Short mmCIF file of C-alpha atoms in Angstrom, two decimals:
data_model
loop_
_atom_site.label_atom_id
_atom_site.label_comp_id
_atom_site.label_asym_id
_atom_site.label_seq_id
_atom_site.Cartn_x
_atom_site.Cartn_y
_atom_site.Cartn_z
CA UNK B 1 0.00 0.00 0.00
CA UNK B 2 1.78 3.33 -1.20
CA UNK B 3 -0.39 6.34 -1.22
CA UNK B 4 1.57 9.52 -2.63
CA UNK B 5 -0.77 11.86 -0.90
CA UNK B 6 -4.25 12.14 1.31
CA UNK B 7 -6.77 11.82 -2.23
CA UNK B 8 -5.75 8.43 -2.21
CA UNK B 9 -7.57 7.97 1.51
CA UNK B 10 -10.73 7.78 -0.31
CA UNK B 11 -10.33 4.79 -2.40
CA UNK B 12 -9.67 2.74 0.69
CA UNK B 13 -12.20 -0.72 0.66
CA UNK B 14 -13.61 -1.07 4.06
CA UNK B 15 -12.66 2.27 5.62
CA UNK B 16 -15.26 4.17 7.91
CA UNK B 17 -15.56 7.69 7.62
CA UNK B 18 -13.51 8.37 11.17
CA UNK B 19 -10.32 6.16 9.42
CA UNK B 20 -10.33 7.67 6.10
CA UNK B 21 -10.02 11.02 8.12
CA UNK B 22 -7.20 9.77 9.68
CA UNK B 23 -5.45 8.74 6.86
CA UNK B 24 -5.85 11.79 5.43
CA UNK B 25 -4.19 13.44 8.11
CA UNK B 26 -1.72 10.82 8.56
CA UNK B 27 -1.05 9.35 4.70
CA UNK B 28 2.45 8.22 5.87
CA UNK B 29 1.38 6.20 8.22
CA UNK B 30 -1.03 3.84 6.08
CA UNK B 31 1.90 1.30 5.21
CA UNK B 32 2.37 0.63 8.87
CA UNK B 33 -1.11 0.45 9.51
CA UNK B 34 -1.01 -2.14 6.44
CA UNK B 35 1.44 -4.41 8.10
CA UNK B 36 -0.64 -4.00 11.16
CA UNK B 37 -3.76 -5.36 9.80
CA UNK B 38 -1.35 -8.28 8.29
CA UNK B 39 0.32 -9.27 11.53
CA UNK B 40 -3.61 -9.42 13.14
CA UNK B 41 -4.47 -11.67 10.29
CA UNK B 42 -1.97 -14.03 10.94
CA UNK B 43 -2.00 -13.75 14.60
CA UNK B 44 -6.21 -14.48 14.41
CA UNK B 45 -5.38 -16.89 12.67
CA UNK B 46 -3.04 -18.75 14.32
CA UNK B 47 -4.65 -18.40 17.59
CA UNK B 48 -7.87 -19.94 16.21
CA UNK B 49 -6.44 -22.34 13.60
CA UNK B 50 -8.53 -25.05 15.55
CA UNK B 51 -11.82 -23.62 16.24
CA UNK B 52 -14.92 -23.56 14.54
CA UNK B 53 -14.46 -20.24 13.55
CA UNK B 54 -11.02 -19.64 11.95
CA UNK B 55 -10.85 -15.99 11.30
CA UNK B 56 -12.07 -16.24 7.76
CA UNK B 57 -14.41 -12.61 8.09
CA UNK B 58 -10.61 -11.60 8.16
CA UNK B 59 -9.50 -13.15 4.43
CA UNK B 60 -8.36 -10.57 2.22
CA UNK B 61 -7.09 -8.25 4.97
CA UNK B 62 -10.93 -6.50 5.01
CA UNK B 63 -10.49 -5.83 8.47
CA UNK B 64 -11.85 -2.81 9.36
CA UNK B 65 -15.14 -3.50 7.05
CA UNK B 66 -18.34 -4.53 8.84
CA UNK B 67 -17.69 -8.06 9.59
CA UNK B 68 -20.59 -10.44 9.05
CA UNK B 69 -20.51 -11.42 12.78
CA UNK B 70 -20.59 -8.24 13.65
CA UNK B 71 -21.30 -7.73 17.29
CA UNK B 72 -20.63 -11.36 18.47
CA UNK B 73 -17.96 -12.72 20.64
CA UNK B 74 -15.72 -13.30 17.69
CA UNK B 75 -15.81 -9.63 16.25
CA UNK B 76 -14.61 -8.32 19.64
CA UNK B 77 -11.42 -10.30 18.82
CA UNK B 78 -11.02 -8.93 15.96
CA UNK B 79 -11.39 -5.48 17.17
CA UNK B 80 -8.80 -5.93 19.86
CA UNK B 81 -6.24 -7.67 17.62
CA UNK B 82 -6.65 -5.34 14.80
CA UNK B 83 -6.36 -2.33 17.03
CA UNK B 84 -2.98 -4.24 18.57
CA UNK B 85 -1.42 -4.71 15.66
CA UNK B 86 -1.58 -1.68 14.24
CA UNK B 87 -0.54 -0.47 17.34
CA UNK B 88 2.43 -2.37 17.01
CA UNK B 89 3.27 -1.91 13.61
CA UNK B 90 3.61 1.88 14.19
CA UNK B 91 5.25 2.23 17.07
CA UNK B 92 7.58 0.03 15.43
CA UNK B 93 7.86 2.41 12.44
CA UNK B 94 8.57 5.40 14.71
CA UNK B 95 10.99 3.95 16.58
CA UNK B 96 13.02 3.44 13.25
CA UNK B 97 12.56 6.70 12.22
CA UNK B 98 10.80 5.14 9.17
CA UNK B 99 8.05 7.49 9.63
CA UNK B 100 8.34 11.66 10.29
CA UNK B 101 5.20 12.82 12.39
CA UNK B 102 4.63 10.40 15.55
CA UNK B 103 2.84 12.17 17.59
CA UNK B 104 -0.44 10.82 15.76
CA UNK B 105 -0.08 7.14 17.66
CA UNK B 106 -3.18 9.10 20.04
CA UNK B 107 -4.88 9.50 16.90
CA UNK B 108 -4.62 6.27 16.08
CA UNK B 109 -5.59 4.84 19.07
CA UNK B 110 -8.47 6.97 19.78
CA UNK B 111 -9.71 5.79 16.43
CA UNK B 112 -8.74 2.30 16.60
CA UNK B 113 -8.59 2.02 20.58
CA UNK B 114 -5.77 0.52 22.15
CA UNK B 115 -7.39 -2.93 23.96
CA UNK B 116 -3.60 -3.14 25.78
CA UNK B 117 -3.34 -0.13 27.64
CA UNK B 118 -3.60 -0.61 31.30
CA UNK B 119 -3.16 1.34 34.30
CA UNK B 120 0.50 3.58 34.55
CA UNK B 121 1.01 3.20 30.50
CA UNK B 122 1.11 6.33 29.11
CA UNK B 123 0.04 7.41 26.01
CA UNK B 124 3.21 9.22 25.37
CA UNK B 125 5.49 8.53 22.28
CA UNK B 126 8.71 8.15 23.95
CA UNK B 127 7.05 5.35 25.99
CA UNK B 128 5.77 3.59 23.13
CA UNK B 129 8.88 3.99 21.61
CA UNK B 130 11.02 2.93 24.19
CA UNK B 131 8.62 -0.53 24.26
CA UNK B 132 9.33 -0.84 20.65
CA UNK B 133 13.02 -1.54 20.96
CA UNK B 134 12.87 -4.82 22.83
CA UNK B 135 11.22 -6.49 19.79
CA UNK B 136 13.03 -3.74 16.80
CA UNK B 137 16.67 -4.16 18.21
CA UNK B 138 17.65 -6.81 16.01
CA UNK B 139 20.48 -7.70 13.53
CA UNK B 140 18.07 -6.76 10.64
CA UNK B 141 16.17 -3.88 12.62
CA UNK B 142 13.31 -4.39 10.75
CA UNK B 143 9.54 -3.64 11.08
CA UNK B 144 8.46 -6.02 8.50
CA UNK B 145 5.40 -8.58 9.28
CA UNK B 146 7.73 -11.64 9.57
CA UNK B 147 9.93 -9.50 12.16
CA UNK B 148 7.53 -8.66 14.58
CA UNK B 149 5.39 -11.76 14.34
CA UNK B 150 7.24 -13.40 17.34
CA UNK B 151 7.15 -10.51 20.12
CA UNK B 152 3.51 -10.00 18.79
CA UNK B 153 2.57 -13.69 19.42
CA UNK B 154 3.18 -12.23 23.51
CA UNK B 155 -0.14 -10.08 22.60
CA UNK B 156 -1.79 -12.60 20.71
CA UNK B 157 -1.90 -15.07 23.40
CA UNK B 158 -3.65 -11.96 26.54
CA UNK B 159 -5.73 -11.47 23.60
CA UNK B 160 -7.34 -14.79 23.06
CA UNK B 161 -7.61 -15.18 27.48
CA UNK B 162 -9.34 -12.13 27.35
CA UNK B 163 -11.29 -13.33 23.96
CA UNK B 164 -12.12 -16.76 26.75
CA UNK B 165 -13.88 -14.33 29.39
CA UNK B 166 -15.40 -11.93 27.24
CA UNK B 167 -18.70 -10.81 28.96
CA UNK B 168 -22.11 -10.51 27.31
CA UNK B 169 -23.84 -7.36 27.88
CA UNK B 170 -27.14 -5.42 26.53
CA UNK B 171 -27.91 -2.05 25.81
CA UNK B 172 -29.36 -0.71 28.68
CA UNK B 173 -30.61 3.17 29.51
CA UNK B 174 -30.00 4.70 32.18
CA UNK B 175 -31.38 7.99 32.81
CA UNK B 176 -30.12 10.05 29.48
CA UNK B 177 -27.10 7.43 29.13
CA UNK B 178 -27.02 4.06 27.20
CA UNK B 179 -24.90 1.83 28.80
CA UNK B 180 -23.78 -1.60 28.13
CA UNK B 181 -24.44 -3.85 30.61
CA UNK B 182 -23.74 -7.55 32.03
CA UNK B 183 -26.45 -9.88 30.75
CA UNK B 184 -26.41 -12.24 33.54
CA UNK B 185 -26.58 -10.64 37.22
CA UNK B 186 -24.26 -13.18 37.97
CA UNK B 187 -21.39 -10.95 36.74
CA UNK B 188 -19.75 -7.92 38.07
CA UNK B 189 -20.10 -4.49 35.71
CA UNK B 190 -17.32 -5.39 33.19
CA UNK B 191 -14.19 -2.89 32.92
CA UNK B 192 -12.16 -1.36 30.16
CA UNK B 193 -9.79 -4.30 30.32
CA UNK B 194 -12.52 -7.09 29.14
CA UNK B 195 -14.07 -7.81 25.53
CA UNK B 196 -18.00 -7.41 25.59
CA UNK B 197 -20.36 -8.82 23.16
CA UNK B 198 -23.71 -8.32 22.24
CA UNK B 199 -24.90 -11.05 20.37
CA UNK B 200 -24.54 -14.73 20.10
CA UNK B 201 -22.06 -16.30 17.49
CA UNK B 202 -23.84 -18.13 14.02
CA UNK B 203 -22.91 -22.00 13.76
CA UNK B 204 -19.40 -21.84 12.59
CA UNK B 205 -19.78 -25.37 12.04
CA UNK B 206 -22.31 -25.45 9.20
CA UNK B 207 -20.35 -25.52 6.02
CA UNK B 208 -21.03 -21.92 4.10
CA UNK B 209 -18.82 -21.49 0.61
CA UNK B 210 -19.82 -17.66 0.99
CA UNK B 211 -17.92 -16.94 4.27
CA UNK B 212 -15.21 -19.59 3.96
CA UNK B 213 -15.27 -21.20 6.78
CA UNK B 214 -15.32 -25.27 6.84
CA UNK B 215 -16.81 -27.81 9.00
CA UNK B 216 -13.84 -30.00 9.73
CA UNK B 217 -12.09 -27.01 11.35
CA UNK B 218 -13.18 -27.22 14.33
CA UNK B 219 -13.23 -30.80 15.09
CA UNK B 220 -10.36 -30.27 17.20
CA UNK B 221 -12.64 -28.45 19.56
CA UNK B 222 -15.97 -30.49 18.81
CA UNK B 223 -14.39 -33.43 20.13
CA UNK B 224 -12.78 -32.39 23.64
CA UNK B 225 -8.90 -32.61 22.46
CA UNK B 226 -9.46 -35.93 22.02
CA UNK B 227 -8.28 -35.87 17.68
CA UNK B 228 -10.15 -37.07 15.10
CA UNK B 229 -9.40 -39.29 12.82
CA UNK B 230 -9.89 -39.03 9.18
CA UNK B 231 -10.30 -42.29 6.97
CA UNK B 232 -11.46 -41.79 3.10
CA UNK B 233 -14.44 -43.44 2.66
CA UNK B 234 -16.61 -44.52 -1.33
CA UNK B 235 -19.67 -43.22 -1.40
CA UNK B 236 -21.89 -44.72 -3.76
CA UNK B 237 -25.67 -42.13 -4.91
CA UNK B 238 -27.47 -42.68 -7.66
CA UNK B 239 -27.47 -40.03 -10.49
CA UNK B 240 -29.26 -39.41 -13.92
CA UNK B 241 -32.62 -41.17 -12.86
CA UNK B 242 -35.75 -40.70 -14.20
CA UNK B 243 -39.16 -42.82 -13.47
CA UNK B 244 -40.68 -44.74 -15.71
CA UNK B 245 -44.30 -44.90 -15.82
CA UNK B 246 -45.77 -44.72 -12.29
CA UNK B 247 -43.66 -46.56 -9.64
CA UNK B 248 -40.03 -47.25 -10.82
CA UNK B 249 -37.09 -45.82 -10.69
CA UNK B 250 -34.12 -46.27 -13.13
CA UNK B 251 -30.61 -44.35 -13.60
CA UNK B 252 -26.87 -44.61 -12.77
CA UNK B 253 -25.01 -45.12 -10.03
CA UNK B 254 -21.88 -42.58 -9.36
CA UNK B 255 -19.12 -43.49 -6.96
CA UNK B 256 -17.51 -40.71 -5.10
CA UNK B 257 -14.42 -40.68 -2.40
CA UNK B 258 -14.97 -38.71 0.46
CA UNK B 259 -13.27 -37.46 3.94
CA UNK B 260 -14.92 -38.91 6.79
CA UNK B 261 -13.76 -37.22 10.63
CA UNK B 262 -14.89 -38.95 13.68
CA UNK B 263 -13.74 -38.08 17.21
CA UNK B 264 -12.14 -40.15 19.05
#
């Protein structure tokens, strides 16, 4: 992604009117933010490689575009880890002096939100900077995808705990506010430090060629951790039939092989 200057914001795919503002302001900054949204692909990814859901709302890098889970547990994830890694992928920048205006990362964040702030961080640049060089201080001091992968896995992982006690809330008003709140009473008011959802997740598990996403991977999960085997099996249906007069049916029979998974 090169843009040569801020016209170029508005041919963006799946920007909302906030972001394209910012990369208007910011137009430098977009080929960090790229990488960003790459290393939260690949993160998702890897972090869900065995669930029914395997980040596939996130093919094509169309992060920021109104998922179609949108509000469910899963699209919380992928706020936080898109917000993270492009987090990550321009503080890196800065710190190599690859970009000349940092003092936007507030921007950013108060665009994007920053789901790894927590108490004493500061939103200052020479902290984030200063952060930076533990993963950027390298023989090839380089802020490409494949280089920060493995500090970024370190955020990946709090990610996907947080991800496992996300809280389910409801719109609820209260006086002249609308607040979010727990659905069950059981739960305490959630803080700015846990992922909230609003609605429940579709069956991942139901094979749909339009989102992606296949059956078989989740099995891992379906079955306990127990593995699943996989054995090819002949399946034998009957094709090119017609009936003949009132009661009988004549045609072809087609042999196909097919994957068959079975826990264990």
């Amino acid at each position: 992604l090169v843009l040569r200057d801020a016209r170029g914001c508005d041919g963006l795919a799946g920007l909302v009117e906030e972001q394209v503002r910012v990369c208007r302001r910011q137009v430098e900054a977009m080929e960090a933010v790229q990488r960003g949204t790459e290393l939260a692909v690949l993160e998702c990814q890897h972090q869900f490689h065995s669930r029914c859901w395997n980040c596939s709302t996130l093919q094509g890098l169309q992060v920021f575009s109104k998922a179609t889970i949108q509000g469910t547990w899963e699209s919380a994830f992928i706020h936080a880890i898109s917000a993270a890694g492009i987090a990550f992928a321009v503080t890196c920048a800065c710190s190599l002096r690859e970009l000349h205006k940092c003092g936007y990362t507030s921007i950013l964040h108060r665009s994007l939100g920053d789901p790894l702030r927590g108490p004493g961080c500061s939103d200052n640049l020479s902290y984030r900077i200063a952060f930076s060089q533990a993963f950027v201080d390298s023989p090839e001091r380089s802020c490409g995808v494949s280089s920060i992968m493995p500090p970024f896995r370190q955020v990946g992982n709090v990610l996907k705990e947080k991800f496992e006690g996300a809280a389910e809330v409801y719109p609820k008003r209260v006086g002249s506010r609308k607040l979010l709140v727990p659905k069950s009473s059981r739960f305490k008011p959630y803080t700015a430090h846990v992922l909230v959802y609003l609605l429940a997740s579709p069956e991942f598990c139901d094979r749909d060629p339009r989102r992606t996403w296949l059956a078989t991977d989740g099995c891992e999960l379906r079955c306990c951790g127990r593995g699943f085997p996989t054995a090819r099996a002949e399946l034998v249906q009957r094709c090119s039939c017609e009936f003949r007069r009132c009661c009988s049916e004549q045609g072809e029979q087609s042999r196909l092989l097919v994957e068959v998974h079975g826990c264990r």
